[in-house]
mmCIF file of C-alpha atoms in Angstrom:
data_model
loop_
_atom_site.group_PDB
_atom_site.id
_atom_site.type_symbol
_atom_site.label_atom_id
_atom_site.label_comp_id
_atom_site.label_asym_id
_atom_site.label_seq_id
_atom_site.Cartn_x
_atom_site.Cartn_y
_atom_site.Cartn_z
ATOM 1 C CA MET A 956 83.526 -28.277 2.488
ATOM 2 C CA SER A 957 83.128 -26.096 5.565
ATOM 3 C CA HIS A 958 83.919 -28.488 8.486
ATOM 4 C CA SER A 959 82.314 -27.708 11.961
ATOM 5 C CA THR A 960 84.805 -26.904 15.027
ATOM 6 C CA ALA A 961 83.145 -29.938 17.187
ATOM 7 C CA PRO A 962 85.731 -32.100 18.255
ATOM 8 C CA SER A 963 86.626 -35.509 15.835
ATOM 9 C CA LEU A 964 83.942 -37.788 16.102
ATOM 10 C CA ARG A 965 86.424 -40.614 14.162
ATOM 11 C CA THR A 966 86.606 -43.837 16.018
ATOM 12 C CA VAL A 967 87.569 -45.810 12.940
ATOM 13 C CA THR A 968 91.521 -46.220 12.080
ATOM 14 C CA LEU A 969 93.115 -47.476 8.683
ATOM 15 C CA ASP A 970 94.206 -50.439 11.513
ATOM 16 C CA ASP A 971 90.490 -51.094 11.995
ATOM 17 C CA VAL A 972 89.774 -51.413 8.013
ATOM 18 C CA ARG A 973 92.879 -53.577 7.297
ATOM 19 C CA GLY A 974 91.858 -55.787 10.269
ATOM 20 C CA ALA A 975 88.188 -55.737 8.316
ATOM 21 C CA ARG A 976 89.709 -57.299 5.567
ATOM 22 C CA LYS A 977 91.348 -60.159 7.222
ATOM 23 C CA THR A 978 87.989 -61.134 9.005
ATOM 24 C CA LEU A 979 86.718 -60.981 5.408
ATOM 25 C CA SER A 980 88.796 -62.907 3.668
ATOM 26 C CA GLY A 981 87.164 -65.488 1.928
ATOM 27 C CA VAL A 982 83.862 -64.431 2.959
ATOM 28 C CA ALA A 983 83.514 -61.216 0.836
ATOM 29 C CA ARG A 984 84.646 -60.651 -3.030
ATOM 30 C CA CYS A 985 86.987 -58.258 -4.364
ATOM 31 C CA THR A 986 84.773 -56.834 -6.756
ATOM 32 C CA ALA A 987 85.609 -56.032 -10.409
ATOM 33 C CA MET A 988 87.250 -52.441 -11.266
ATOM 34 C CA GLU A 989 85.565 -51.617 -15.035
ATOM 35 C CA GLY A 990 86.889 -49.004 -17.136
ATOM 36 C CA SER A 991 83.379 -46.981 -18.753
ATOM 37 C CA ARG A 992 84.859 -44.991 -21.838
ATOM 38 C CA HIS A 993 81.446 -43.750 -22.082
ATOM 39 C CA LEU A 994 81.626 -41.593 -19.015
ATOM 40 C CA SER A 995 85.598 -41.004 -19.502
ATOM 41 C CA ARG A 996 84.569 -38.907 -22.934
ATOM 42 C CA THR A 997 81.863 -36.793 -20.508
ATOM 43 C CA VAL A 998 83.969 -36.329 -17.566
ATOM 44 C CA GLY A 999 87.158 -35.699 -19.865
ATOM 45 C CA ALA A 1000 89.077 -37.922 -18.108
ATOM 46 C CA PRO A 1001 89.453 -41.867 -17.236
ATOM 47 C CA VAL A 1002 86.302 -42.842 -15.575
ATOM 48 C CA HIS A 1003 86.457 -46.616 -13.467
ATOM 49 C CA LEU A 1004 83.212 -48.480 -11.914
ATOM 50 C CA LYS A 1005 83.687 -50.190 -8.689
ATOM 51 C CA CYS A 1006 81.181 -52.978 -8.978
ATOM 52 C CA GLU A 1007 79.830 -53.801 -5.336
ATOM 53 C CA ASN A 1008 76.371 -54.480 -7.129
ATOM 54 C CA LEU A 1009 78.662 -57.470 -8.282
ATOM 55 C CA GLN A 1010 79.320 -58.425 -4.631
ATOM 56 C CA ARG A 1011 77.685 -61.260 -2.298
ATOM 57 C CA THR A 1012 73.876 -60.257 -1.998
ATOM 58 C CA GLY A 1013 74.051 -57.736 -4.563
ATOM 59 C CA SER A 1014 75.805 -54.839 -2.214
ATOM 60 C CA PHE A 1015 78.820 -53.645 -0.524
ATOM 61 C CA LYS A 1016 76.809 -54.307 3.041
ATOM 62 C CA LEU A 1017 77.700 -58.160 3.502
ATOM 63 C CA ARG A 1018 81.469 -55.874 4.418
ATOM 64 C CA GLY A 1019 80.289 -54.209 7.121
ATOM 65 C CA ALA A 1020 77.512 -56.965 8.781
ATOM 66 C CA TYR A 1021 80.035 -59.625 8.949
ATOM 67 C CA VAL A 1022 82.644 -57.614 10.533
ATOM 68 C CA ARG A 1023 79.645 -56.231 13.258
ATOM 69 C CA ILE A 1024 78.756 -59.934 14.059
ATOM 70 C CA ALA A 1025 82.060 -61.672 13.607
ATOM 71 C CA GLY A 1026 82.920 -59.413 16.336
ATOM 72 C CA LEU A 1027 80.531 -60.446 18.991
ATOM 73 C CA SER A 1028 81.355 -62.311 21.928
ATOM 74 C CA PRO A 1029 79.857 -66.060 22.536
ATOM 75 C CA GLY A 1030 76.885 -64.514 24.806
ATOM 76 C CA GLU A 1031 76.103 -61.837 22.207
ATOM 77 C CA ARG A 1032 76.087 -64.799 19.483
ATOM 78 C CA ALA A 1033 73.808 -66.976 21.259
ATOM 79 C CA ALA A 1034 71.312 -63.882 21.976
ATOM 80 C CA GLY A 1035 70.859 -63.648 18.266
ATOM 81 C CA VAL A 1036 70.775 -60.563 16.197
ATOM 82 C CA VAL A 1037 68.573 -58.212 15.030
ATOM 83 C CA ALA A 1038 68.642 -55.279 12.224
ATOM 84 C CA ALA A 1039 66.682 -52.764 9.859
ATOM 85 C CA SER A 1040 67.147 -52.138 6.560
ATOM 86 C CA ALA A 1041 65.322 -51.170 3.203
ATOM 87 C CA GLY A 1042 67.131 -54.286 1.722
ATOM 88 C CA ASN A 1043 70.797 -54.213 1.215
ATOM 89 C CA HIS A 1044 71.480 -54.121 4.877
ATOM 90 C CA ALA A 1045 68.899 -56.799 5.433
ATOM 91 C CA GLN A 1046 70.194 -59.083 2.931
ATOM 92 C CA GLY A 1047 73.699 -58.563 4.605
ATOM 93 C CA VAL A 1048 72.981 -59.400 7.728
ATOM 94 C CA ALA A 1049 71.097 -62.346 6.746
ATOM 95 C CA LEU A 1050 73.714 -64.115 4.699
ATOM 96 C CA ALA A 1051 76.456 -63.105 7.386
ATOM 97 C CA SER A 1052 74.271 -64.865 10.394
ATOM 98 C CA ARG A 1053 73.934 -67.630 8.568
ATOM 99 C CA LEU A 1054 77.521 -67.746 7.464
ATOM 100 C CA LEU A 1055 78.478 -67.427 11.437
ATOM 101 C CA GLY A 1056 75.770 -69.451 12.883
ATOM 102 C CA VAL A 1057 73.426 -66.932 14.713
ATOM 103 C CA ARG A 1058 70.239 -66.517 14.700
ATOM 104 C CA SER A 1059 69.023 -63.506 12.790
ATOM 105 C CA THR A 1060 65.580 -61.353 12.923
ATOM 106 C CA VAL A 1061 65.431 -58.467 10.266
ATOM 107 C CA PHE A 1062 62.899 -55.509 10.004
ATOM 108 C CA MET A 1063 62.040 -54.091 6.826
ATOM 109 C CA PRO A 1064 59.829 -50.960 5.560
ATOM 110 C CA LYS A 1065 56.531 -52.049 4.312
ATOM 111 C CA GLY A 1066 57.074 -50.712 1.044
ATOM 112 C CA ALA A 1067 60.366 -52.667 0.763
ATOM 113 C CA PRO A 1068 60.949 -54.132 -2.773
ATOM 114 C CA LEU A 1069 59.607 -57.849 -3.007
ATOM 115 C CA PRO A 1070 62.697 -59.280 -4.136
ATOM 116 C CA LYS A 1071 64.828 -58.266 -1.200
ATOM 117 C CA VAL A 1072 62.325 -58.957 1.292
ATOM 118 C CA SER A 1073 62.612 -62.715 -0.352
ATOM 119 C CA ALA A 1074 66.145 -62.813 -0.801
ATOM 120 C CA THR A 1075 66.541 -61.890 2.989
ATOM 121 C CA ARG A 1076 63.902 -64.667 3.844
ATOM 122 C CA GLU A 1077 66.247 -66.964 1.508
ATOM 123 C CA TYR A 1078 69.227 -66.075 2.926
ATOM 124 C CA GLY A 1079 67.698 -67.100 6.499
ATOM 125 C CA ALA A 1080 66.436 -64.295 8.550
ATOM 126 C CA GLU A 1081 62.814 -64.222 9.916
ATOM 127 C CA VAL A 1082 61.442 -60.840 8.284
ATOM 128 C CA ARG A 1083 59.094 -58.394 10.031
ATOM 129 C CA LEU A 1084 57.819 -55.397 8.011
ATOM 130 C CA HIS A 1085 56.983 -52.481 9.877
ATOM 131 C CA GLY A 1086 56.996 -48.740 9.176
ATOM 132 C CA GLN A 1087 57.211 -46.809 5.794
ATOM 133 C CA VAL A 1088 60.634 -45.231 5.810
ATOM 134 C CA VAL A 1089 63.689 -46.636 7.361
ATOM 135 C CA ASP A 1090 64.031 -44.498 10.496
ATOM 136 C CA GLU A 1091 60.429 -45.978 11.905
ATOM 137 C CA THR A 1092 61.951 -49.655 10.802
ATOM 138 C CA LEU A 1093 65.183 -48.907 12.960
ATOM 139 C CA ALA A 1094 63.167 -47.435 15.907
ATOM 140 C CA ALA A 1095 60.588 -50.934 15.473
ATOM 141 C CA ALA A 1096 64.041 -53.056 15.518
ATOM 142 C CA ARG A 1097 65.803 -51.070 18.829
ATOM 143 C CA GLU A 1098 62.668 -52.035 20.735
ATOM 144 C CA TYR A 1099 62.394 -55.496 19.349
ATOM 145 C CA ALA A 1100 66.732 -55.704 20.666
ATOM 146 C CA HIS A 1101 65.622 -54.251 24.364
ATOM 147 C CA GLU A 1102 62.815 -56.690 24.836
ATOM 148 C CA THR A 1103 64.799 -60.116 23.470
ATOM 149 C CA GLY A 1104 67.951 -59.385 24.348
ATOM 150 C CA ALA A 1105 69.238 -59.775 20.876
ATOM 151 C CA VAL A 1106 72.115 -57.412 19.378
ATOM 152 C CA PHE A 1107 71.012 -54.682 17.032
ATOM 153 C CA ILE A 1108 73.411 -54.426 14.070
ATOM 154 C CA HIS A 1109 73.174 -50.697 12.552
ATOM 155 C CA PRO A 1110 72.996 -50.762 8.986
ATOM 156 C CA PHE A 1111 75.755 -47.556 9.180
ATOM 157 C CA ASP A 1112 76.074 -46.335 13.124
ATOM 158 C CA HIS A 1113 79.018 -48.263 14.487
ATOM 159 C CA PRO A 1114 82.536 -48.226 14.093
ATOM 160 C CA ASP A 1115 82.958 -52.513 13.049
ATOM 161 C CA VAL A 1116 80.223 -51.648 10.334
ATOM 162 C CA ILE A 1117 81.959 -48.287 8.732
ATOM 163 C CA ALA A 1118 85.332 -50.486 9.038
ATOM 164 C CA GLY A 1119 83.889 -53.132 6.935
ATOM 165 C CA GLN A 1120 82.625 -51.376 4.272
ATOM 166 C CA GLY A 1121 86.563 -49.004 4.235
ATOM 167 C CA THR A 1122 87.514 -52.388 2.133
ATOM 168 C CA VAL A 1123 86.061 -51.247 -0.533
ATOM 169 C CA GLY A 1124 88.170 -48.094 -0.397
ATOM 170 C CA LEU A 1125 91.912 -50.629 0.131
ATOM 171 C CA GLU A 1126 90.298 -52.101 -3.050
ATOM 172 C CA ILE A 1127 90.168 -48.912 -4.761
ATOM 173 C CA LEU A 1128 93.833 -47.950 -4.267
ATOM 174 C CA GLU A 1129 95.170 -51.393 -5.462
ATOM 175 C CA GLN A 1130 92.960 -51.398 -8.424
ATOM 176 C CA CYS A 1131 93.344 -47.851 -9.653
ATOM 177 C CA PRO A 1132 96.639 -46.891 -7.825
ATOM 178 C CA GLU A 1133 96.703 -43.165 -9.637
ATOM 179 C CA VAL A 1134 92.947 -42.355 -8.755
ATOM 180 C CA ARG A 1135 92.223 -38.302 -8.402
ATOM 181 C CA THR A 1136 88.599 -38.602 -7.218
ATOM 182 C CA VAL A 1137 86.359 -40.964 -5.521
ATOM 183 C CA VAL A 1138 82.413 -40.229 -5.811
ATOM 184 C CA VAL A 1139 80.330 -42.644 -3.444
ATOM 185 C CA GLY A 1140 76.333 -42.572 -2.760
ATOM 186 C CA VAL A 1141 75.679 -41.351 0.739
ATOM 187 C CA GLY A 1142 72.483 -42.673 3.266
ATOM 188 C CA GLY A 1143 73.371 -42.860 6.560
ATOM 189 C CA GLY A 1144 77.069 -42.545 5.452
ATOM 190 C CA GLY A 1145 78.783 -45.616 6.485
ATOM 191 C CA LEU A 1146 79.990 -46.394 3.045
ATOM 192 C CA ALA A 1147 81.452 -42.551 2.350
ATOM 193 C CA ALA A 1148 82.989 -42.957 5.770
ATOM 194 C CA GLY A 1149 84.940 -46.167 6.005
ATOM 195 C CA VAL A 1150 85.999 -45.336 1.974
ATOM 196 C CA ALA A 1151 87.391 -41.771 3.231
ATOM 197 C CA VAL A 1152 88.906 -43.476 6.346
ATOM 198 C CA ALA A 1153 90.926 -46.133 4.050
ATOM 199 C CA VAL A 1154 91.616 -43.681 0.855
ATOM 200 C CA LYS A 1155 92.583 -40.738 3.009
ATOM 201 C CA ALA A 1156 95.088 -42.636 5.202
ATOM 202 C CA LEU A 1157 96.942 -43.944 2.654
ATOM 203 C CA ARG A 1158 96.723 -40.770 -0.277
ATOM 204 C CA PRO A 1159 95.766 -37.681 1.516
ATOM 205 C CA ASP A 1160 95.239 -35.972 -2.089
ATOM 206 C CA VAL A 1161 92.485 -38.166 -3.329
ATOM 207 C CA ARG A 1162 89.264 -36.075 -3.176
ATOM 208 C CA ILE A 1163 86.260 -38.128 -1.749
ATOM 209 C CA VAL A 1164 83.088 -36.453 -3.342
ATOM 210 C CA GLY A 1165 79.709 -38.387 -1.585
ATOM 211 C CA VAL A 1166 76.123 -37.962 -3.199
ATOM 212 C CA GLN A 1167 72.814 -37.822 -1.864
ATOM 213 C CA ALA A 1168 69.377 -38.021 -3.860
ATOM 214 C CA ALA A 1169 68.000 -34.485 -3.582
ATOM 215 C CA GLY A 1170 64.754 -35.491 -1.782
ATOM 216 C CA ALA A 1171 66.999 -37.232 0.889
ATOM 217 C CA ALA A 1172 69.657 -35.226 1.163
ATOM 218 C CA ALA A 1173 70.328 -34.926 5.416
ATOM 219 C CA TYR A 1174 73.977 -34.390 4.975
ATOM 220 C CA PRO A 1175 74.609 -30.885 3.632
ATOM 221 C CA PRO A 1176 72.023 -28.981 6.202
ATOM 222 C CA SER A 1177 73.760 -31.438 8.764
ATOM 223 C CA LEU A 1178 77.032 -30.767 8.212
ATOM 224 C CA ALA A 1179 76.132 -26.837 8.049
ATOM 225 C CA ALA A 1180 75.117 -27.043 11.307
ATOM 226 C CA GLY A 1181 78.265 -29.188 12.501
ATOM 227 C CA ARG A 1182 75.588 -32.112 13.755
ATOM 228 C CA PRO A 1183 73.560 -34.707 12.143
ATOM 229 C CA VAL A 1184 69.935 -33.252 11.878
ATOM 230 C CA PRO A 1185 66.751 -35.107 10.392
ATOM 231 C CA VAL A 1186 64.548 -34.109 7.505
ATOM 232 C CA ASP A 1187 61.334 -34.668 7.327
ATOM 233 C CA ASN A 1188 59.980 -37.069 5.127
ATOM 234 C CA PRO A 1189 62.701 -38.262 2.731
ATOM 235 C CA VAL A 1190 61.428 -39.275 -0.537
ATOM 236 C CA THR A 1191 63.505 -40.508 -3.293
ATOM 237 C CA MET A 1192 63.204 -43.813 -5.546
ATOM 238 C CA ALA A 1193 66.657 -44.482 -4.229
ATOM 239 C CA ASP A 1194 65.864 -46.864 -1.749
ATOM 240 C CA GLY A 1195 69.265 -47.989 -0.523
ATOM 241 C CA ILE A 1196 70.166 -44.038 0.437
ATOM 242 C CA ARG A 1197 66.844 -42.914 1.551
ATOM 243 C CA VAL A 1198 67.860 -42.312 5.281
ATOM 244 C CA GLY A 1199 66.176 -39.352 7.294
ATOM 245 C CA GLN A 1200 69.166 -38.352 9.467
ATOM 246 C CA PRO A 1201 73.296 -39.298 9.309
ATOM 247 C CA GLY A 1202 74.594 -41.642 11.934
ATOM 248 C CA GLU A 1203 76.709 -39.698 14.524
ATOM 249 C CA VAL A 1204 79.891 -42.123 14.209
ATOM 250 C CA PRO A 1205 79.872 -41.786 9.935
ATOM 251 C CA PHE A 1206 78.687 -37.810 10.354
ATOM 252 C CA GLY A 1207 82.250 -37.031 12.326
ATOM 253 C CA ILE A 1208 83.703 -38.995 9.818
ATOM 254 C CA VAL A 1209 82.376 -37.506 6.907
ATOM 255 C CA ASP A 1210 82.340 -34.054 8.257
ATOM 256 C CA GLU A 1211 86.110 -34.436 8.872
ATOM 257 C CA LEU A 1212 87.489 -36.437 5.670
ATOM 258 C CA VAL A 1213 84.930 -36.204 3.141
ATOM 259 C CA ASP A 1214 85.783 -33.423 0.918
ATOM 260 C CA GLU A 1215 82.017 -32.515 -0.545
ATOM 261 C CA VAL A 1216 78.366 -33.796 -0.768
ATOM 262 C CA CYS A 1217 76.275 -33.052 -3.705
ATOM 263 C CA THR A 1218 73.074 -33.876 -4.486
ATOM 264 C CA VAL A 1219 71.212 -35.377 -7.824
ATOM 265 C CA THR A 1220 67.529 -35.709 -8.988
ATOM 266 C CA GLU A 1221 65.457 -38.257 -9.633
ATOM 267 C CA ASP A 1222 65.761 -37.586 -13.346
ATOM 268 C CA GLU A 1223 69.627 -37.785 -13.080
ATOM 269 C CA LEU A 1224 69.236 -40.937 -11.072
ATOM 270 C CA SER A 1225 66.803 -42.352 -14.094
ATOM 271 C CA ALA A 1226 69.582 -41.280 -16.801
ATOM 272 C CA ALA A 1227 72.482 -43.184 -14.532
ATOM 273 C CA LEU A 1228 70.903 -46.026 -14.031
ATOM 274 C CA LEU A 1229 69.730 -46.389 -17.833
ATOM 275 C CA LEU A 1230 73.823 -45.356 -18.805
ATOM 276 C CA CYS A 1231 74.700 -48.313 -16.417
ATOM 277 C CA LEU A 1232 72.422 -50.875 -18.047
ATOM 278 C CA GLU A 1233 73.265 -49.479 -21.736
ATOM 279 C CA ARG A 1234 76.495 -48.426 -21.845
ATOM 280 C CA ALA A 1235 78.177 -50.584 -19.160
ATOM 281 C CA LYS A 1236 75.836 -53.910 -19.264
ATOM 282 C CA LEU A 1237 75.494 -53.744 -15.312
ATOM 283 C CA VAL A 1238 72.318 -53.665 -13.654
ATOM 284 C CA VAL A 1239 72.522 -51.363 -10.544
ATOM 285 C CA GLU A 1240 69.925 -49.911 -8.604
ATOM 286 C CA PRO A 1241 68.918 -46.373 -8.154
ATOM 287 C CA ALA A 1242 71.218 -45.809 -4.918
ATOM 288 C CA GLY A 1243 74.015 -47.396 -6.549
ATOM 289 C CA ALA A 1244 73.718 -45.293 -9.852
ATOM 290 C CA SER A 1245 74.087 -42.256 -7.789
ATOM 291 C CA PRO A 1246 77.740 -41.081 -8.255
ATOM 292 C CA VAL A 1247 77.157 -41.620 -12.128
ATOM 293 C CA ALA A 1248 74.262 -39.496 -11.770
ATOM 294 C CA ALA A 1249 77.129 -36.670 -10.187
ATOM 295 C CA LEU A 1250 79.143 -36.959 -13.025
ATOM 296 C CA LEU A 1251 76.524 -36.736 -15.648
ATOM 297 C CA SER A 1252 75.289 -33.792 -13.870
ATOM 298 C CA ARG A 1253 78.593 -32.337 -13.462
ATOM 299 C CA PRO A 1254 81.044 -33.724 -15.636
ATOM 300 C CA GLY A 1255 83.701 -30.898 -15.185
ATOM 301 C CA ALA A 1256 83.711 -31.076 -11.491
ATOM 302 C CA PHE A 1257 85.743 -34.221 -11.126
ATOM 303 C CA GLU A 1258 89.533 -34.465 -11.661
ATOM 304 C CA GLY A 1259 90.304 -37.798 -13.023
ATOM 305 C CA PRO A 1260 91.385 -40.532 -12.908
ATOM 306 C CA VAL A 1261 87.673 -41.483 -11.207
ATOM 307 C CA VAL A 1262 86.218 -43.981 -9.713
ATOM 308 C CA ALA A 1263 82.678 -44.540 -9.101
ATOM 309 C CA VAL A 1264 81.425 -46.809 -6.622
ATOM 310 C CA LEU A 1265 78.345 -49.066 -7.641
ATOM 311 C CA SER A 1266 76.836 -49.824 -4.381
ATOM 312 C CA GLY A 1267 74.335 -52.257 -5.357
ATOM 313 C CA GLY A 1268 72.483 -53.675 -7.608
ATOM 314 C CA ASN A 1269 69.737 -55.449 -6.142
ATOM 315 C CA VAL A 1270 66.373 -53.130 -8.001
ATOM 316 C CA ASP A 1271 62.589 -54.217 -8.374
ATOM 317 C CA PRO A 1272 62.038 -55.452 -11.995
ATOM 318 C CA VAL A 1273 58.979 -53.392 -11.603
ATOM 319 C CA LEU A 1274 60.834 -50.061 -10.178
ATOM 320 C CA MET A 1275 63.418 -51.063 -13.024
ATOM 321 C CA GLU A 1276 60.795 -50.952 -15.968
ATOM 322 C CA ARG A 1277 59.301 -47.518 -14.567
ATOM 323 C CA VAL A 1278 62.916 -46.018 -14.244
ATOM 324 C CA LEU A 1279 64.180 -46.844 -17.350
ATOM 325 C CA ARG A 1280 61.097 -45.269 -19.130
ATOM 326 C CA HIS A 1281 61.377 -42.459 -16.916
ATOM 327 C CA GLY A 1282 65.402 -42.264 -18.106
ATOM 328 C CA MET A 1283 64.164 -42.509 -21.425
ATOM 329 C CA ALA A 1284 61.790 -39.677 -21.422
ATOM 330 C CA ALA A 1285 64.607 -37.570 -19.440
ATOM 331 C CA GLN A 1286 66.493 -37.986 -22.801
ATOM 332 C CA GLY A 1287 63.757 -37.302 -24.733
ATOM 333 C CA ARG A 1288 64.143 -40.846 -26.165
ATOM 334 C CA TYR A 1289 60.256 -41.695 -24.833
ATOM 335 C CA LEU A 1290 57.155 -40.034 -25.835
ATOM 336 C CA ALA A 1291 53.746 -40.213 -24.822
ATOM 337 C CA VAL A 1292 51.327 -38.273 -26.714
ATOM 338 C CA ARG A 1293 47.094 -37.761 -26.532
ATOM 339 C CA LEU A 1294 45.682 -37.158 -29.992
ATOM 340 C CA ARG A 1295 41.827 -36.542 -31.178
ATOM 341 C CA LEU A 1296 40.920 -38.332 -33.972
ATOM 342 C CA ALA A 1297 37.364 -39.061 -36.420
ATOM 343 C CA ASP A 1298 35.887 -42.396 -35.391
ATOM 344 C CA ARG A 1299 35.771 -43.626 -38.661
ATOM 345 C CA PRO A 1300 37.584 -46.745 -40.316
ATOM 346 C CA GLY A 1301 41.092 -46.905 -41.154
ATOM 347 C CA ALA A 1302 41.724 -43.299 -38.929
ATOM 348 C CA LEU A 1303 43.786 -45.282 -36.587
ATOM 349 C CA ALA A 1304 45.600 -47.416 -39.697
ATOM 350 C CA SER A 1305 46.428 -43.629 -40.904
ATOM 351 C CA LEU A 1306 47.821 -42.154 -37.840
ATOM 352 C CA LEU A 1307 50.360 -45.028 -37.676
ATOM 353 C CA GLY A 1308 51.156 -44.675 -40.949
ATOM 354 C CA ALA A 1309 52.023 -41.239 -40.080
ATOM 355 C CA LEU A 1310 54.427 -42.785 -37.429
ATOM 356 C CA SER A 1311 56.069 -45.028 -39.380
ATOM 357 C CA VAL A 1312 56.970 -41.988 -41.835
ATOM 358 C CA ALA A 1313 58.672 -40.286 -39.042
ATOM 359 C CA ASP A 1314 60.356 -43.480 -37.991
ATOM 360 C CA ALA A 1315 58.726 -43.444 -34.635
ATOM 361 C CA ASN A 1316 58.506 -46.710 -32.786
ATOM 362 C CA VAL A 1317 54.911 -47.226 -30.991
ATOM 363 C CA LEU A 1318 55.840 -49.313 -27.655
ATOM 364 C CA ASP A 1319 51.398 -48.903 -26.784
ATOM 365 C CA VAL A 1320 48.281 -47.964 -27.859
ATOM 366 C CA SER A 1321 45.328 -46.927 -25.862
ATOM 367 C CA HIS A 1322 42.264 -46.480 -28.436
ATOM 368 C CA VAL A 1323 39.131 -44.991 -26.433
ATOM 369 C CA ARG A 1324 35.985 -44.542 -28.375
ATOM 370 C CA THR A 1325 33.675 -44.156 -25.480
ATOM 371 C CA ASP A 1326 33.836 -41.577 -23.120
ATOM 372 C CA PRO A 1327 31.651 -38.277 -22.258
ATOM 373 C CA ARG A 1328 34.811 -36.064 -23.496
ATOM 374 C CA LEU A 1329 33.864 -37.270 -26.628
ATOM 375 C CA GLY A 1330 31.800 -36.474 -29.457
ATOM 376 C CA LEU A 1331 29.538 -38.658 -31.045
ATOM 377 C CA THR A 1332 32.325 -39.267 -33.950
ATOM 378 C CA GLU A 1333 35.857 -38.752 -32.291
ATOM 379 C CA ALA A 1334 38.145 -41.329 -30.351
ATOM 380 C CA GLU A 1335 41.192 -40.524 -28.704
ATOM 381 C CA VAL A 1336 44.488 -42.377 -28.793
ATOM 382 C CA GLU A 1337 47.389 -42.317 -26.234
ATOM 383 C CA LEU A 1338 50.522 -43.466 -27.819
ATOM 384 C CA HIS A 1339 53.940 -44.260 -26.301
ATOM 385 C CA LEU A 1340 56.637 -44.231 -28.361
ATOM 386 C CA GLU A 1341 60.449 -44.801 -28.912
ATOM 387 C CA THR A 1342 61.887 -41.953 -30.311
ATOM 388 C CA ARG A 1343 65.857 -41.016 -31.455
ATOM 389 C CA GLY A 1344 65.933 -37.963 -28.725
ATOM 390 C CA PRO A 1345 64.325 -34.310 -28.756
ATOM 391 C CA ALA A 1346 64.837 -33.609 -31.941
ATOM 392 C CA HIS A 1347 62.878 -36.301 -33.313
ATOM 393 C CA CYS A 1348 60.380 -35.566 -30.639
ATOM 394 C CA ALA A 1349 59.607 -32.477 -32.474
ATOM 395 C CA GLU A 1350 59.922 -33.734 -35.532
ATOM 396 C CA VAL A 1351 57.347 -36.713 -34.755
ATOM 397 C CA GLU A 1352 54.542 -34.482 -33.239
ATOM 398 C CA GLN A 1353 54.750 -31.908 -36.174
ATOM 399 C CA ALA A 1354 54.507 -35.092 -38.708
ATOM 400 C CA LEU A 1355 51.378 -35.838 -36.659
ATOM 401 C CA ARG A 1356 50.014 -32.133 -37.034
ATOM 402 C CA GLU A 1357 50.964 -32.189 -40.701
ATOM 403 C CA ALA A 1358 48.841 -35.801 -41.378
ATOM 404 C CA GLY A 1359 45.850 -33.527 -39.827
ATOM 405 C CA HIS A 1360 45.689 -34.971 -36.179
ATOM 406 C CA THR A 1361 44.812 -33.199 -33.484
ATOM 407 C CA VAL A 1362 47.624 -32.979 -30.648
ATOM 408 C CA LEU A 1363 46.225 -32.993 -26.902
ATOM 409 C CA ASP A 1364 48.346 -30.816 -24.115
#
């Protein structure tokens, strides 16, 4: 990576991360490190998954939030805390506050997944919905802090938060001492910065690769400019890394210590989430699957052993269903097809018979007989099919045509 010539903004040290680990003793879990045979074959080297999706509250965010709140003075604790988050930081702040006996108010975007909103409330926080993206929600939380005196707990732009997230890096080195590359998702940059501080201090030879969703990738242009710059209207299903501008503190660390920041597409995120579920038996949200997406999209670019950090597992079931279908479609394992057929008895049975011969599994059938676009003796059918891959999709469409059915574009 081409680093800027600006003076270092690094304000977090290895000692800070080690101190954070002591603070987190008995609070945060040392999460499992699981090997992945499938990813290892794909990359051509051992790949291990650091399962922060199995952390308390379902993500790494508890680490940084607890360290930050634990460091407050008695007066600051009495004033309460306020945070802004799409969900994972919200839950981390809510649980950390409850454990430390501090009142918490959390602002969340209006489109935040309902399970994350509900969980935040259940952990004891007062939840207020405001704005469409995290940056708007952040502004509202800051205003609340100014008006009430509550301490603002930033999701990524504070040394204590970064030190807490850095404890993930210490665990990686202990669980996989031979690691050569660490791949981690990047939103505001707190996790990547913390991991980089810990890993580079102890193993400067280890390569750190950050991953952003292509539709919300603020770091590449910021690194090129040598300062944090915003991206307009960040759009991605990976709400955990949908951040419009890097934080000042993590940016300085990422610029100095992270070797590369790459991007992945929505299709690649979908395929990665599907792989985690099918092959690793792990429920991972899109942001948490971003390192796996990078491994799948550029398998030859990572020296092994590789550790991919699965940063969170808090995924809305509705989004999960949509993403899984999208992931299957991207792999050619899900086919949606529209057909025109004669509106006569037995026509639909004949169609389904042709699909049975083609060995396609029918997931859903929509049969329309009354529509201005249709002739008096016509019907239209939309089918959602499960297939074995792109070649099988082509075979299914060919079988339908050979059976005399008109396949529409």
